[in-house]
CSV table of C-alpha atoms in Angstrom, one decimal:
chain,number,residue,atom,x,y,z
A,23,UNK,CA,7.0,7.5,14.6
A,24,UNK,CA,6.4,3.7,14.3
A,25,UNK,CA,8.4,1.8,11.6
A,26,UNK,CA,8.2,-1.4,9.7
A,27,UNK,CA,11.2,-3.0,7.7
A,28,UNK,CA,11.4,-5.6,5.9
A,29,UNK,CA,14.5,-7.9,5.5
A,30,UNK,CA,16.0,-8.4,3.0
A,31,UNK,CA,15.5,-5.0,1.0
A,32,UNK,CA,16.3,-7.5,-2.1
A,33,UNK,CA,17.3,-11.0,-3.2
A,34,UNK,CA,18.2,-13.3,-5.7
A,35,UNK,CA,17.6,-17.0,-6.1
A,36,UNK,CA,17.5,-19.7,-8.5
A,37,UNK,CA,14.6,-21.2,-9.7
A,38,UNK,CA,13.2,-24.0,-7.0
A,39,UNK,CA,14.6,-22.5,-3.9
A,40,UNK,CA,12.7,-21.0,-1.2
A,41,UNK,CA,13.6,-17.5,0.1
A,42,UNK,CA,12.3,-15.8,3.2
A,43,UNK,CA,11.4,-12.5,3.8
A,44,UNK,CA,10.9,-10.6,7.4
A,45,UNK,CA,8.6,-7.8,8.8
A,46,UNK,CA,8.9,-6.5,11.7
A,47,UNK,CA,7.4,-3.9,13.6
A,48,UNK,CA,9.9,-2.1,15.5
A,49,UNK,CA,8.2,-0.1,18.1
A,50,UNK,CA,4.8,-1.0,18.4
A,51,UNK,CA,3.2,-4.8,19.1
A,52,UNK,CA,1.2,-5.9,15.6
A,53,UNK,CA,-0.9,-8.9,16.0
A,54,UNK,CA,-2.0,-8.1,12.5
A,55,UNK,CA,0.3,-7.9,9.4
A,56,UNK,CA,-0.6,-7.6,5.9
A,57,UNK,CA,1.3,-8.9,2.7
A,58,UNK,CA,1.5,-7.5,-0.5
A,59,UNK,CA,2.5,-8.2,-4.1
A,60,UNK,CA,3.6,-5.4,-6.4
A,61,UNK,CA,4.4,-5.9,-9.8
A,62,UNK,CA,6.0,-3.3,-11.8
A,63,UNK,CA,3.8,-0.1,-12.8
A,64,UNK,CA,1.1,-1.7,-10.7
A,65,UNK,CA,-0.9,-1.5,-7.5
A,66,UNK,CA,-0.4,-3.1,-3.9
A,67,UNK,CA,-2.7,-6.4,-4.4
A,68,UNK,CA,-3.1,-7.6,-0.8
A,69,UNK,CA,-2.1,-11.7,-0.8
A,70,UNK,CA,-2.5,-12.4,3.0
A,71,UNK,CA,-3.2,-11.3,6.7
A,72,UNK,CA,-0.7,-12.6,8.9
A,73,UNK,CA,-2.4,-13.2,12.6
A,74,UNK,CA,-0.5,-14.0,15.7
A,75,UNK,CA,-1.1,-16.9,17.1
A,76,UNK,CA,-3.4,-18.2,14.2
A,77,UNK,CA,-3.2,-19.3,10.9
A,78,UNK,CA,-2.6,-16.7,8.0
A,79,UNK,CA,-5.8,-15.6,6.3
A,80,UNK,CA,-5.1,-15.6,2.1
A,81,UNK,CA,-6.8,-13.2,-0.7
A,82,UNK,CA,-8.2,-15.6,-3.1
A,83,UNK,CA,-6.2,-17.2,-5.9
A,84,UNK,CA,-3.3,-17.2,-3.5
A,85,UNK,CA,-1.9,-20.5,-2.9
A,86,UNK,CA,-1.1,-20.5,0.8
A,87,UNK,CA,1.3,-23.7,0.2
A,88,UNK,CA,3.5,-21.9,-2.0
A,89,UNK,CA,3.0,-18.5,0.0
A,90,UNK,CA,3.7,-19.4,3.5
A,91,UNK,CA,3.2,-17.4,6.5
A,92,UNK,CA,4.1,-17.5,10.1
A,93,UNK,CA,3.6,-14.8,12.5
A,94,UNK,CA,6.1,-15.5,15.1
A,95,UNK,CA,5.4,-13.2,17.8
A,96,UNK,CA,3.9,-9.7,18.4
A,97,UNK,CA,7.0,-8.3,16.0
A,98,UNK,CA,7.5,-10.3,13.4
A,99,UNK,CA,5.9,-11.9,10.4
A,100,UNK,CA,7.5,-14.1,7.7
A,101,UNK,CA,6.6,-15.0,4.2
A,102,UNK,CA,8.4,-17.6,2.7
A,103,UNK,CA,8.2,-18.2,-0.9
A,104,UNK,CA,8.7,-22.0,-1.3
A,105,UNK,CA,10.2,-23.4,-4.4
A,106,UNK,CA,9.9,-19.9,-6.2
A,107,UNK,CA,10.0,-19.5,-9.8
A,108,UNK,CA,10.6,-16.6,-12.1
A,109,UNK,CA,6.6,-15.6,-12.2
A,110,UNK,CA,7.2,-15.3,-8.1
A,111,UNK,CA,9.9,-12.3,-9.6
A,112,UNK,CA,7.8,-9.3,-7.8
A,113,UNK,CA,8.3,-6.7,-5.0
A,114,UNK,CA,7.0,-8.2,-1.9
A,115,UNK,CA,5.6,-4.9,0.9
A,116,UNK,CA,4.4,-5.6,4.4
A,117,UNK,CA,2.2,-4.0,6.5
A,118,UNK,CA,1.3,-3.2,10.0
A,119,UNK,CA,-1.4,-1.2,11.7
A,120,UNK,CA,-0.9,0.3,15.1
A,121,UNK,CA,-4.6,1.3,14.9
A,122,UNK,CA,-7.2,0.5,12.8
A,123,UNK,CA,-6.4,4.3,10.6
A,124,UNK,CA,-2.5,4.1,11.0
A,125,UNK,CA,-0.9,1.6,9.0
A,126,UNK,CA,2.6,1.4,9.0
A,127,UNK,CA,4.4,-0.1,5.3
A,128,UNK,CA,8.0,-1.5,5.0
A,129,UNK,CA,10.3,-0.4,2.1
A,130,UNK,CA,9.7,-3.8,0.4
A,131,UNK,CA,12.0,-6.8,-0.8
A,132,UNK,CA,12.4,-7.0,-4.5
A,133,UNK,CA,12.7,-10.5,-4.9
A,134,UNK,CA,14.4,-11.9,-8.6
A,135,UNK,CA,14.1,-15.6,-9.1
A,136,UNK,CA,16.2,-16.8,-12.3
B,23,UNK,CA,-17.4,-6.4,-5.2
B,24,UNK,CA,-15.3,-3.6,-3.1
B,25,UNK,CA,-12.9,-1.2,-5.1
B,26,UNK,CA,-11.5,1.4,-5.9
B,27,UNK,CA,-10.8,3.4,-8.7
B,28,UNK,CA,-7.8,5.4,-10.1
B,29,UNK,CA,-8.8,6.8,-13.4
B,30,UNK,CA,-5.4,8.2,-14.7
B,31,UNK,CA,-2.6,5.8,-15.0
B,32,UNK,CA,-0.3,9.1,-16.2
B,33,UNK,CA,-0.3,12.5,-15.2
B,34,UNK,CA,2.2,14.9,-16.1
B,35,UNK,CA,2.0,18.7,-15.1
B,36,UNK,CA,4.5,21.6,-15.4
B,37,UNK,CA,6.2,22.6,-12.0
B,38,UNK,CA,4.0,25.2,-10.0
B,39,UNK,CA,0.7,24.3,-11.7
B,40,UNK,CA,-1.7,23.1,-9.7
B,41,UNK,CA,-2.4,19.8,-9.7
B,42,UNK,CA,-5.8,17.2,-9.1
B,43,UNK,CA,-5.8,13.1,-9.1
B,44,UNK,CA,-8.9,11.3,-8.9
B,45,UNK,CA,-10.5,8.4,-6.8
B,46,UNK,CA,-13.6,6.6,-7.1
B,47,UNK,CA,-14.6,3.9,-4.7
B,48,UNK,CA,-17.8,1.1,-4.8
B,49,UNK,CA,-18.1,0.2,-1.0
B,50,UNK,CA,-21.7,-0.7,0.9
B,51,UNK,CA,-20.9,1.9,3.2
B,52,UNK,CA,-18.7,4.9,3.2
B,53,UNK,CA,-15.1,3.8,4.0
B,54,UNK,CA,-12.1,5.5,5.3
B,55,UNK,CA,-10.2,6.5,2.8
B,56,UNK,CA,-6.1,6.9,2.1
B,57,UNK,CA,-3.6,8.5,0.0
B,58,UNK,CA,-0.6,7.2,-0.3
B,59,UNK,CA,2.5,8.4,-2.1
B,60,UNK,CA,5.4,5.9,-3.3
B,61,UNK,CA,9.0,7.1,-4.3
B,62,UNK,CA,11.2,5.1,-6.4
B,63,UNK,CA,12.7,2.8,-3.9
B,64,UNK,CA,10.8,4.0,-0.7
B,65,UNK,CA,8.4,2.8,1.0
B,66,UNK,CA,4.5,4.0,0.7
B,67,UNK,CA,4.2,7.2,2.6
B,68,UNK,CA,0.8,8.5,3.5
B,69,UNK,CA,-0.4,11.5,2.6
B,70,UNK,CA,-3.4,12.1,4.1
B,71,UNK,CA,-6.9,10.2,5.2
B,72,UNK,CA,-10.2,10.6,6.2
B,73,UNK,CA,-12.8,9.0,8.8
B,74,UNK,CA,-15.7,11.1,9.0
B,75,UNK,CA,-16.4,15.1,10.4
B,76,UNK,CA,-14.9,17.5,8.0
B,77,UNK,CA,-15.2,16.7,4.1
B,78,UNK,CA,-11.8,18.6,3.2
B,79,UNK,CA,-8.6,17.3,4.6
B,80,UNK,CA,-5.1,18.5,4.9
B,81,UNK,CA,-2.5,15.9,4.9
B,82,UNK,CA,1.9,16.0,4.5
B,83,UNK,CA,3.9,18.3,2.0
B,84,UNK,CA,0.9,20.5,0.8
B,85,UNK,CA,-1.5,18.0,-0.3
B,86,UNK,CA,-5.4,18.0,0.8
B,87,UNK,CA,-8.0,15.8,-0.3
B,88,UNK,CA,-12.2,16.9,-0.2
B,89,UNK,CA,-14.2,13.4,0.1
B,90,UNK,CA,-17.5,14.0,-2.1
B,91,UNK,CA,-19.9,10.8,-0.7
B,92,UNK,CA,-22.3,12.0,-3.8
B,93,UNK,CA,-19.7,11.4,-6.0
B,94,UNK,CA,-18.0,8.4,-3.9
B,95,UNK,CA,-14.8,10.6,-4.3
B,96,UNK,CA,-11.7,11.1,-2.6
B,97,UNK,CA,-9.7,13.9,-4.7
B,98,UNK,CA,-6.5,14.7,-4.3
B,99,UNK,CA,-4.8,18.2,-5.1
B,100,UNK,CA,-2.1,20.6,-4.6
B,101,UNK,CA,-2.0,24.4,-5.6
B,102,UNK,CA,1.4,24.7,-6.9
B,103,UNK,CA,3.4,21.3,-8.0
B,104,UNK,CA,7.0,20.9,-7.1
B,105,UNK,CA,9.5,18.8,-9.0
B,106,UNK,CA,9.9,16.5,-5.9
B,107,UNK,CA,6.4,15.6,-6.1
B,108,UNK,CA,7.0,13.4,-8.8
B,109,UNK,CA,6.3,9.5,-7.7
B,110,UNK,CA,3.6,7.1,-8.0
B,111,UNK,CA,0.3,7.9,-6.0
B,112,UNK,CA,-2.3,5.1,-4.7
B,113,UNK,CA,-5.4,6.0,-3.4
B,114,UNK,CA,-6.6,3.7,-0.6
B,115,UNK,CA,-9.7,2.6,1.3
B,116,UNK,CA,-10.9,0.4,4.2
B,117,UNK,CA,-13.7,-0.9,5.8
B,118,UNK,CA,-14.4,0.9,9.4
B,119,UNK,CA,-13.9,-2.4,11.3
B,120,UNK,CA,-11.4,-4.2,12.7
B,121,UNK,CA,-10.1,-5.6,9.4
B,122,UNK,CA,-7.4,-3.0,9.1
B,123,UNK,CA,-7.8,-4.6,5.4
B,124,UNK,CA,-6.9,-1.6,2.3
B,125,UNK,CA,-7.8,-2.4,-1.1
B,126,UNK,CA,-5.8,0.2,-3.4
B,127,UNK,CA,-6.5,1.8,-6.4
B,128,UNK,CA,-4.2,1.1,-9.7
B,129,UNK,CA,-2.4,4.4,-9.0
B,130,UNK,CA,-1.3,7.2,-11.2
B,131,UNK,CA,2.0,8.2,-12.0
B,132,UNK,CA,2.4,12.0,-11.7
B,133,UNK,CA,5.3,13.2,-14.0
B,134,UNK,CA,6.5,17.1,-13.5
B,135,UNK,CA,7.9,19.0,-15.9
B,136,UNK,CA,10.4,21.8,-15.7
C-alpha cells in the first residue's frame, strides 16, 4: 500500500537553530499534505496544509514565520522549524491523502530542542 | 465550532473481555468518520472508517465501529481484547469535500490486563 515517511524519525538541536523535517509520499503524487503537532498524551492538532505549488495554508495561532512550509514537488513537503526553542520540543506527523477517504500518516519526527 | 469528542482519556480492560470506546462529533453535516490506532513509536494506523450506506462497519484486526447519526456517534468495539491491542486510539472525522482536512478526537488510551 501507499507510504509516507518522514525524515528524520528524530533530532536534536540547540535552542535558536532551525531544523528541517521531510515528508514524502513514496508511491503516490500528493498535492496536498497535512502537518501535525503531538504533544505527549495528546491528540494530532493539525498546524498546516501544505499545497503544491501555493502557499501553505496555517490552523490559527500558528505562526507561519516560525513554522515554515514548502511543498517542493508532487512528493515532498518540508517543515522547517526556524530558530526553535524548547516549547517547539514536540512530535511533528505528516500526512497525505491519496483520495479524499485514504490518508496516508508518517511515523513522525520527535524533535528535542535544549 | 467543528469537533470531536473522546470521552475516556483511560481505558483499561482484562484480556478477552470485550471492549467499547466512544466518539462524539458536532459537525453541520454528517462527516466521514475515522479510527485510528497509534502504537508506541508507530505511525497512526487506521482502523476503520465510514462514508455513508451501511451504519455498522468492519475495519483491521477485529475492530467494527456502528455510526449512530441520532447520537452523532462513531463507536468503536471488539468482542474479545487481546494484549496487543493495547495503544492509543483517536477517533477521527472530516468534512466530505475536497479538504482532506481531519480534526481528531483527544484519544483514549486502552490499557489490557493479563
Amino acid at each position: 500500500g501507499a507510504v509516507v515517511s518522514q525524515h528524520p524519525s528524530w533530532v536534536i538541536c540547540k535552542s535558536g537553530t532551525s531544523v528541517k523535517i521531510e515528508c514524502r509520499s513514496l508511491d503516490f503524487q500528493a498535492t496536498t499534505m497535512f502537518w501535525y503537532r503531538q504533544f505527549p498524551k495528546q491528540s494530532l492538532m493539525l498546524m498546516a496544509t501544505s499545497n503544491e505549488g501555493s502557499k501553505a495554508t496555517y490552523e490559527q495561532g500558528v505562526e507561519k514565520d516560525k513554522f515554515l512550509i514548502n511543498h517542493a514537488s508532487l512528493t515532498l513537503s518540508t517543515l522547517t522549524v526556524t530558530s526553535a526553542h524548547p516549547e517547539d520540543s514536540s512530535f511533528y506527523i505528516c500526512s497525505a491523502p491519496e483520495r479524499v477517504e485514504t490518508q496516508y500518516f508518517g511515523p513522525g519526527t520527535r524533535l528535542l530542542v535544549l | 465550532a467543528q469537533s470531536v469528542t473522546q470521552p475516556d482519556i483511560h481505558i483499561t480492560v482484562s484480556e478477552g473481555a470485550s471492549l467499547e470506546l466512544r466518539c462524539n462529533y458536532s459537525y453541520g453535516a454528517t462527516p466521514y468518520l475515522f479510527w485510528y490506532v497509534q502504537s508506541p513509536g508507530q505511525g497512526l494506523q487506521l482502523l476503520l472508517k465510514y462514508f455513508s450506506g451501511d451504519t455498522l462497519v468492519q475495519g483491521i484486526k477485529g475492530f467494527e465501529a456502528e455510526f449512530k447519526r441520532s447520537q452523532s456517534s462513531f463507536n468503536l468495539r471488539k468482542p474479545s481484547v487481546h494484549w496487543s491491542d493495547a495503544a492509543e486510539y483517536f477517533c477521527a472525522a472530516s468534512l466530505m469535500d475536497s479538504s482532506y482536512k481531519l480534526i481528531f478526537g483527544s484519544g483514549t488510551r486502552l490499557l489490557v490486563r493479563p
